[in-house]
GROMACS .gro file of C-alpha atoms in nm:
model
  216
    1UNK     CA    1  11.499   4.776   0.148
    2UNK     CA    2  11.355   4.829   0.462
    3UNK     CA    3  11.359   4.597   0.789
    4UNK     CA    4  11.153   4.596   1.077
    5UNK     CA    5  11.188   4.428   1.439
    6UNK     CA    6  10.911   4.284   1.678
    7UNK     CA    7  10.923   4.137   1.996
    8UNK     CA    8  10.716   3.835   1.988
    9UNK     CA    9  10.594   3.578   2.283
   10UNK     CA   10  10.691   3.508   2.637
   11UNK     CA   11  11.031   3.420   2.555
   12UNK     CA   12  11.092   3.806   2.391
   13UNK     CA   13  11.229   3.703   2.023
   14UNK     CA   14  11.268   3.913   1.765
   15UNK     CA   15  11.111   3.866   1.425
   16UNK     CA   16  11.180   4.100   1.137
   17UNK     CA   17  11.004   4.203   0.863
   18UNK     CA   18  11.229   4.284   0.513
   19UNK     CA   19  11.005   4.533   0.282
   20UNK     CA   20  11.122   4.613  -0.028
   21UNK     CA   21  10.907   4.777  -0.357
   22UNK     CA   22  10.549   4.628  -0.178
   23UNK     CA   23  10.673   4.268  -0.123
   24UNK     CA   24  10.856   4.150   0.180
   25UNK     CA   25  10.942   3.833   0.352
   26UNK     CA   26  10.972   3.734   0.756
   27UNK     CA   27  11.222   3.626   0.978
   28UNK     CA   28  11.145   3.380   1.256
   29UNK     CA   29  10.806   3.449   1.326
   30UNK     CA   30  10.800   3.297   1.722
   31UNK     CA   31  10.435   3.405   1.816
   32UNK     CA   32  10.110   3.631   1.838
   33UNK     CA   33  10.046   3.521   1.449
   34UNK     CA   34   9.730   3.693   1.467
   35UNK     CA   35   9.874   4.049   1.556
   36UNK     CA   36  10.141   4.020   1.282
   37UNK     CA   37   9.855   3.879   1.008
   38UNK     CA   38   9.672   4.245   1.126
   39UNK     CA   39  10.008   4.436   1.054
   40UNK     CA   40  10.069   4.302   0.737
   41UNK     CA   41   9.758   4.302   0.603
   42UNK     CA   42   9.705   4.710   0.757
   43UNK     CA   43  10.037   4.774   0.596
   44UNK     CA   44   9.940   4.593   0.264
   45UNK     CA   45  10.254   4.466   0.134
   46UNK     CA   46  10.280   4.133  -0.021
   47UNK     CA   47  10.436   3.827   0.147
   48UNK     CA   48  10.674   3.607  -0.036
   49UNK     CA   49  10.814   3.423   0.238
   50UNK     CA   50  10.853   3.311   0.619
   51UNK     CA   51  11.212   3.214   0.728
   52UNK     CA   52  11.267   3.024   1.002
   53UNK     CA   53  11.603   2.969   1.127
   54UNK     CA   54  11.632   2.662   1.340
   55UNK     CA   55  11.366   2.413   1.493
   56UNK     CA   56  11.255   2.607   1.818
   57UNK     CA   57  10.916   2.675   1.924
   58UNK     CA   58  11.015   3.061   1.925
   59UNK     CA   59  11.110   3.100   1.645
   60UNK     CA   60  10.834   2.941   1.433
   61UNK     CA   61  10.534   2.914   1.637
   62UNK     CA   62  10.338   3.156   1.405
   63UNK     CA   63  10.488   3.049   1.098
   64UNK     CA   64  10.237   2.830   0.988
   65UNK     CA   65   9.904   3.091   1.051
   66UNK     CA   66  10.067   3.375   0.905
   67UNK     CA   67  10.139   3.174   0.619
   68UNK     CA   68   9.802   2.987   0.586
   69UNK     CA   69   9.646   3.317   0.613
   70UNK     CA   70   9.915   3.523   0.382
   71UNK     CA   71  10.050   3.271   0.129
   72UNK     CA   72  10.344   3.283   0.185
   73UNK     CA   73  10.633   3.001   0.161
   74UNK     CA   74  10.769   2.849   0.473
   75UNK     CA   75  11.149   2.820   0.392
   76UNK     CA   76  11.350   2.584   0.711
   77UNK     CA   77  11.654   2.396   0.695
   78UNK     CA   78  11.643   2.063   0.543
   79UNK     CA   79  11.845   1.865   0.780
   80UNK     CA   80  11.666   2.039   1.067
   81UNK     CA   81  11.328   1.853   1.023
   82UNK     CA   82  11.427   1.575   1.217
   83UNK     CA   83  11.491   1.822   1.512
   84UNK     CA   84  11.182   1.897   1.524
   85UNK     CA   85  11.072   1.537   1.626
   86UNK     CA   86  11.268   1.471   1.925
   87UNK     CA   87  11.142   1.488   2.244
   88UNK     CA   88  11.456   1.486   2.456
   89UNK     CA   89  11.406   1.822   2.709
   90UNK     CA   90  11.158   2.026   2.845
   91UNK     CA   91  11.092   2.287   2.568
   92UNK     CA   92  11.066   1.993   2.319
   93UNK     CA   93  10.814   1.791   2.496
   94UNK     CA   94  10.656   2.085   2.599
   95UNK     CA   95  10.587   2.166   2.263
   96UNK     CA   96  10.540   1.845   2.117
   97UNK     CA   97  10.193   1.907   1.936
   98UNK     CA   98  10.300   2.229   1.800
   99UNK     CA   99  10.643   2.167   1.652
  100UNK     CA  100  10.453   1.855   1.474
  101UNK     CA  101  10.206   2.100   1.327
  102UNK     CA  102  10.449   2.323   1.194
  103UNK     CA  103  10.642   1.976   1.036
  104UNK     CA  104  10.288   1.859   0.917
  105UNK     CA  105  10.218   2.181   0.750
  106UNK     CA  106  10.569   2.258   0.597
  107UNK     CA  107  10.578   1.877   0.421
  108UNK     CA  108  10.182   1.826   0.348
  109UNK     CA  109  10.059   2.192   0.244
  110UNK     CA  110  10.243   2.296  -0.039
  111UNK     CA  111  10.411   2.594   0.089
  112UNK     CA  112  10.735   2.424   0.236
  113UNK     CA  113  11.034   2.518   0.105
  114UNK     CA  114  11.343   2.302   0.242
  115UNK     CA  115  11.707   2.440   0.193
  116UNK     CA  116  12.048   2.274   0.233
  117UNK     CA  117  12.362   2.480   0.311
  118UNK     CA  118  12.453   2.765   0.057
  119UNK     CA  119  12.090   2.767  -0.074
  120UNK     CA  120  12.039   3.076  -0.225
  121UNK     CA  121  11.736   3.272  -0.252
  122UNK     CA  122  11.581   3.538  -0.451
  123UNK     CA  123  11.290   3.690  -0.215
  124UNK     CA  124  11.077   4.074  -0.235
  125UNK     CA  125  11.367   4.181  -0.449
  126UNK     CA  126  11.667   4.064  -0.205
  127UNK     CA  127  11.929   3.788  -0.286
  128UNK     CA  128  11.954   3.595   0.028
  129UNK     CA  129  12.259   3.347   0.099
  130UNK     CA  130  12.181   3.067   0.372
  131UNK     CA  131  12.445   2.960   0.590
  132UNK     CA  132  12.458   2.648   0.797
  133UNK     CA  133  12.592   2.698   1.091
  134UNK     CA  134  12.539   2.423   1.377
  135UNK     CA  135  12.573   2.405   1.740
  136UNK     CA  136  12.299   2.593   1.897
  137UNK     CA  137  12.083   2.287   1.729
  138UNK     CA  138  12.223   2.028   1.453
  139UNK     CA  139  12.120   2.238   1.180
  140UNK     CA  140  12.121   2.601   1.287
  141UNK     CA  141  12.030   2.813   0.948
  142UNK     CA  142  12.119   3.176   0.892
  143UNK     CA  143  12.050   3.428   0.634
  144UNK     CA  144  12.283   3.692   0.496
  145UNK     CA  145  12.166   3.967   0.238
  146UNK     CA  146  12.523   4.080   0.094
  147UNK     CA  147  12.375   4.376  -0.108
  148UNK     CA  148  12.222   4.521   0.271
  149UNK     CA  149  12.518   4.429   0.469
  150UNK     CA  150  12.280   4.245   0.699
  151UNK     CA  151  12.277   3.901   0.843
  152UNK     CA  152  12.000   3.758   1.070
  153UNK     CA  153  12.143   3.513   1.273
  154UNK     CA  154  11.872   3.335   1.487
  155UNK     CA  155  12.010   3.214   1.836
  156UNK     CA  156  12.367   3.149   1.687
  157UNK     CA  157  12.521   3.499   1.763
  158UNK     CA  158  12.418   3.775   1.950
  159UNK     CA  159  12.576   4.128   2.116
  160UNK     CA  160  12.914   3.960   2.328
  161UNK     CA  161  12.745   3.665   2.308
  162UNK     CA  162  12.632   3.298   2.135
  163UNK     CA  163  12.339   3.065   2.153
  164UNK     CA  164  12.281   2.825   2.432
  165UNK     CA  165  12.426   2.505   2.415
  166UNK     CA  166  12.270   2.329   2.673
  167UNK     CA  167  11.970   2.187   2.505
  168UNK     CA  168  11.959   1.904   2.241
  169UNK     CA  169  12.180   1.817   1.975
  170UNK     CA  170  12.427   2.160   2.090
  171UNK     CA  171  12.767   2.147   2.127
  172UNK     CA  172  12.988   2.472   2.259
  173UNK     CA  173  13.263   2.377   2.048
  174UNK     CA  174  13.113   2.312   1.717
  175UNK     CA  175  12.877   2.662   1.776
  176UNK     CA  176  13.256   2.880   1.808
  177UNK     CA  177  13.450   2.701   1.583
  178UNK     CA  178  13.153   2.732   1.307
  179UNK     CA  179  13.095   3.129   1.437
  180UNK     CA  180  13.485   3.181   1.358
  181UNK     CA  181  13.520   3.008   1.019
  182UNK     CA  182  13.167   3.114   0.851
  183UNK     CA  183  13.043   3.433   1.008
  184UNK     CA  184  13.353   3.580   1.113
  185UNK     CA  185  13.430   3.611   0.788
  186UNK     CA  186  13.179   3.796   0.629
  187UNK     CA  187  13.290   4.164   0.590
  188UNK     CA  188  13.350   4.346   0.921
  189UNK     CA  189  13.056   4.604   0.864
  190UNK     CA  190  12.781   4.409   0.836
  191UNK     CA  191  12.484   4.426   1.059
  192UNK     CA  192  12.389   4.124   1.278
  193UNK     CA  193  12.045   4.120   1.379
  194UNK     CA  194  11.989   3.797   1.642
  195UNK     CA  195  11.687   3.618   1.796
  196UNK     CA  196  11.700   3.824   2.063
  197UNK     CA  197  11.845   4.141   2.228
  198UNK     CA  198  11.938   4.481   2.036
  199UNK     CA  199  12.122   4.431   1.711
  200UNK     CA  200  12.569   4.418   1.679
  201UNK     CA  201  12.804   4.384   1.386
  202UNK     CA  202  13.069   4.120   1.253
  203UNK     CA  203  13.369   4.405   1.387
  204UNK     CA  204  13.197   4.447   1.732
  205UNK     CA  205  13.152   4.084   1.804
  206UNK     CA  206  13.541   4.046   1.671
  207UNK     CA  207  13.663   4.299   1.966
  208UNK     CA  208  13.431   4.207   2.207
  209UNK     CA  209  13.281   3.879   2.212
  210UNK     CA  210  13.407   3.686   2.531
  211UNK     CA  211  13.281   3.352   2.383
  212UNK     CA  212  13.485   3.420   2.078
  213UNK     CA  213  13.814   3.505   2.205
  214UNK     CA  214  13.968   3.146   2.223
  215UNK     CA  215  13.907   3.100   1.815
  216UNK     CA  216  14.044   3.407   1.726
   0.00000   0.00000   0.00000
């Protein structure tokens, strides 16, 4: 298996792309859908899948194109659809039309998949295990590929860091507690690949995570 990180979009998030034996899926898709349609379709590998991991403009603004245009499956947390319709700050209102475009097309077009906590997923080859994990939003979804010793982790933790919890619906409390008792647990090697920044590990974030250091 083979993954692959872009940059994507004014606010600098990373999507990845997970190849494996000509099929693949995405991660978090944020922007420039029409530059990553043109890589996948240069690189010819099949899309099964777009995963999104919470309800942020950035991190599923392309979803939809790349997936009207590719065929693949839109998978989002469940419980994180009524996220989507609040209106409550800036980046939500801002964003309004969009982040009802991407609801409208995951419920009305066929090629929504909605997940609940533990879901598991067989995608391009890979067992996936989704992990709820809230308090950067409600309903904060990330993805862990045991077999790769990889987890993609969205804006919930990042290199001696965590997700904002200054916007709606997230709470500094639930977001350490949850890091400590769901992803500090995985085994200590695997790789963490966030929303944005360069990539850590479970062991690193254990020794060095300032945020962390009251839960452990």
């Amino acid at each position: 298996m083979e993954i692959k990180g872009f940059c994507l979009g004014a606010f600098r998030t990373n999507c990845y792309l997970v190849e494996n034996d000509g099929e693949a899926f995405l991660v978090d898709p944020g922007d420039q859908a029409e530059d990553v349609i043109a890589y996948l379709k240069k690189l010819g590998c099949d899309l099964k899948a777009i995963l999104i991991t919470h309800g942020h403009i950035d991190h599923l603004g392309a979803a939809a194109a790349i997936s009207e245009a590719l065929g693949a499956e839109i998978v989002f947390p469940e419980k994180e659809l009524d996220y989507l319709d609040n209106r409550t700050y800036p980046l939500m209102f801002e964003t309004a039309g969009e982040l009802q475009e991407f609801k409208d097309y995951v419920m009305q077009s066929g090629k929504g998949r909605l997940i609940a906590d533990g879901a598991e997923l067989s995608i391009a080859g890979a067992w996936i295990r989704a992990i709820e994990v809230p308090g950067h939003t409600d309903h904060s979804m990330v993805y862990h590929v045991p077999a790769e010793k990889v987890l993609f982790s969205g804006d919930t933790l990042f290199e001696a860091s965590v997700g904002r919890t200054d916007m709606y619906a997230g709470d500094p409390f639930d977001l350490v507690v949850n890091i400590k008792e769901k992803l500090l647990t995985l085994p200590k090697d695997t790789i963490v690949l966030p929303g944005h920044s360069g990539a850590t590990s479970i062991e690193r974030e254990i020794r060095q995570n300032p945020y962390l250091r009251e839960v452990l």
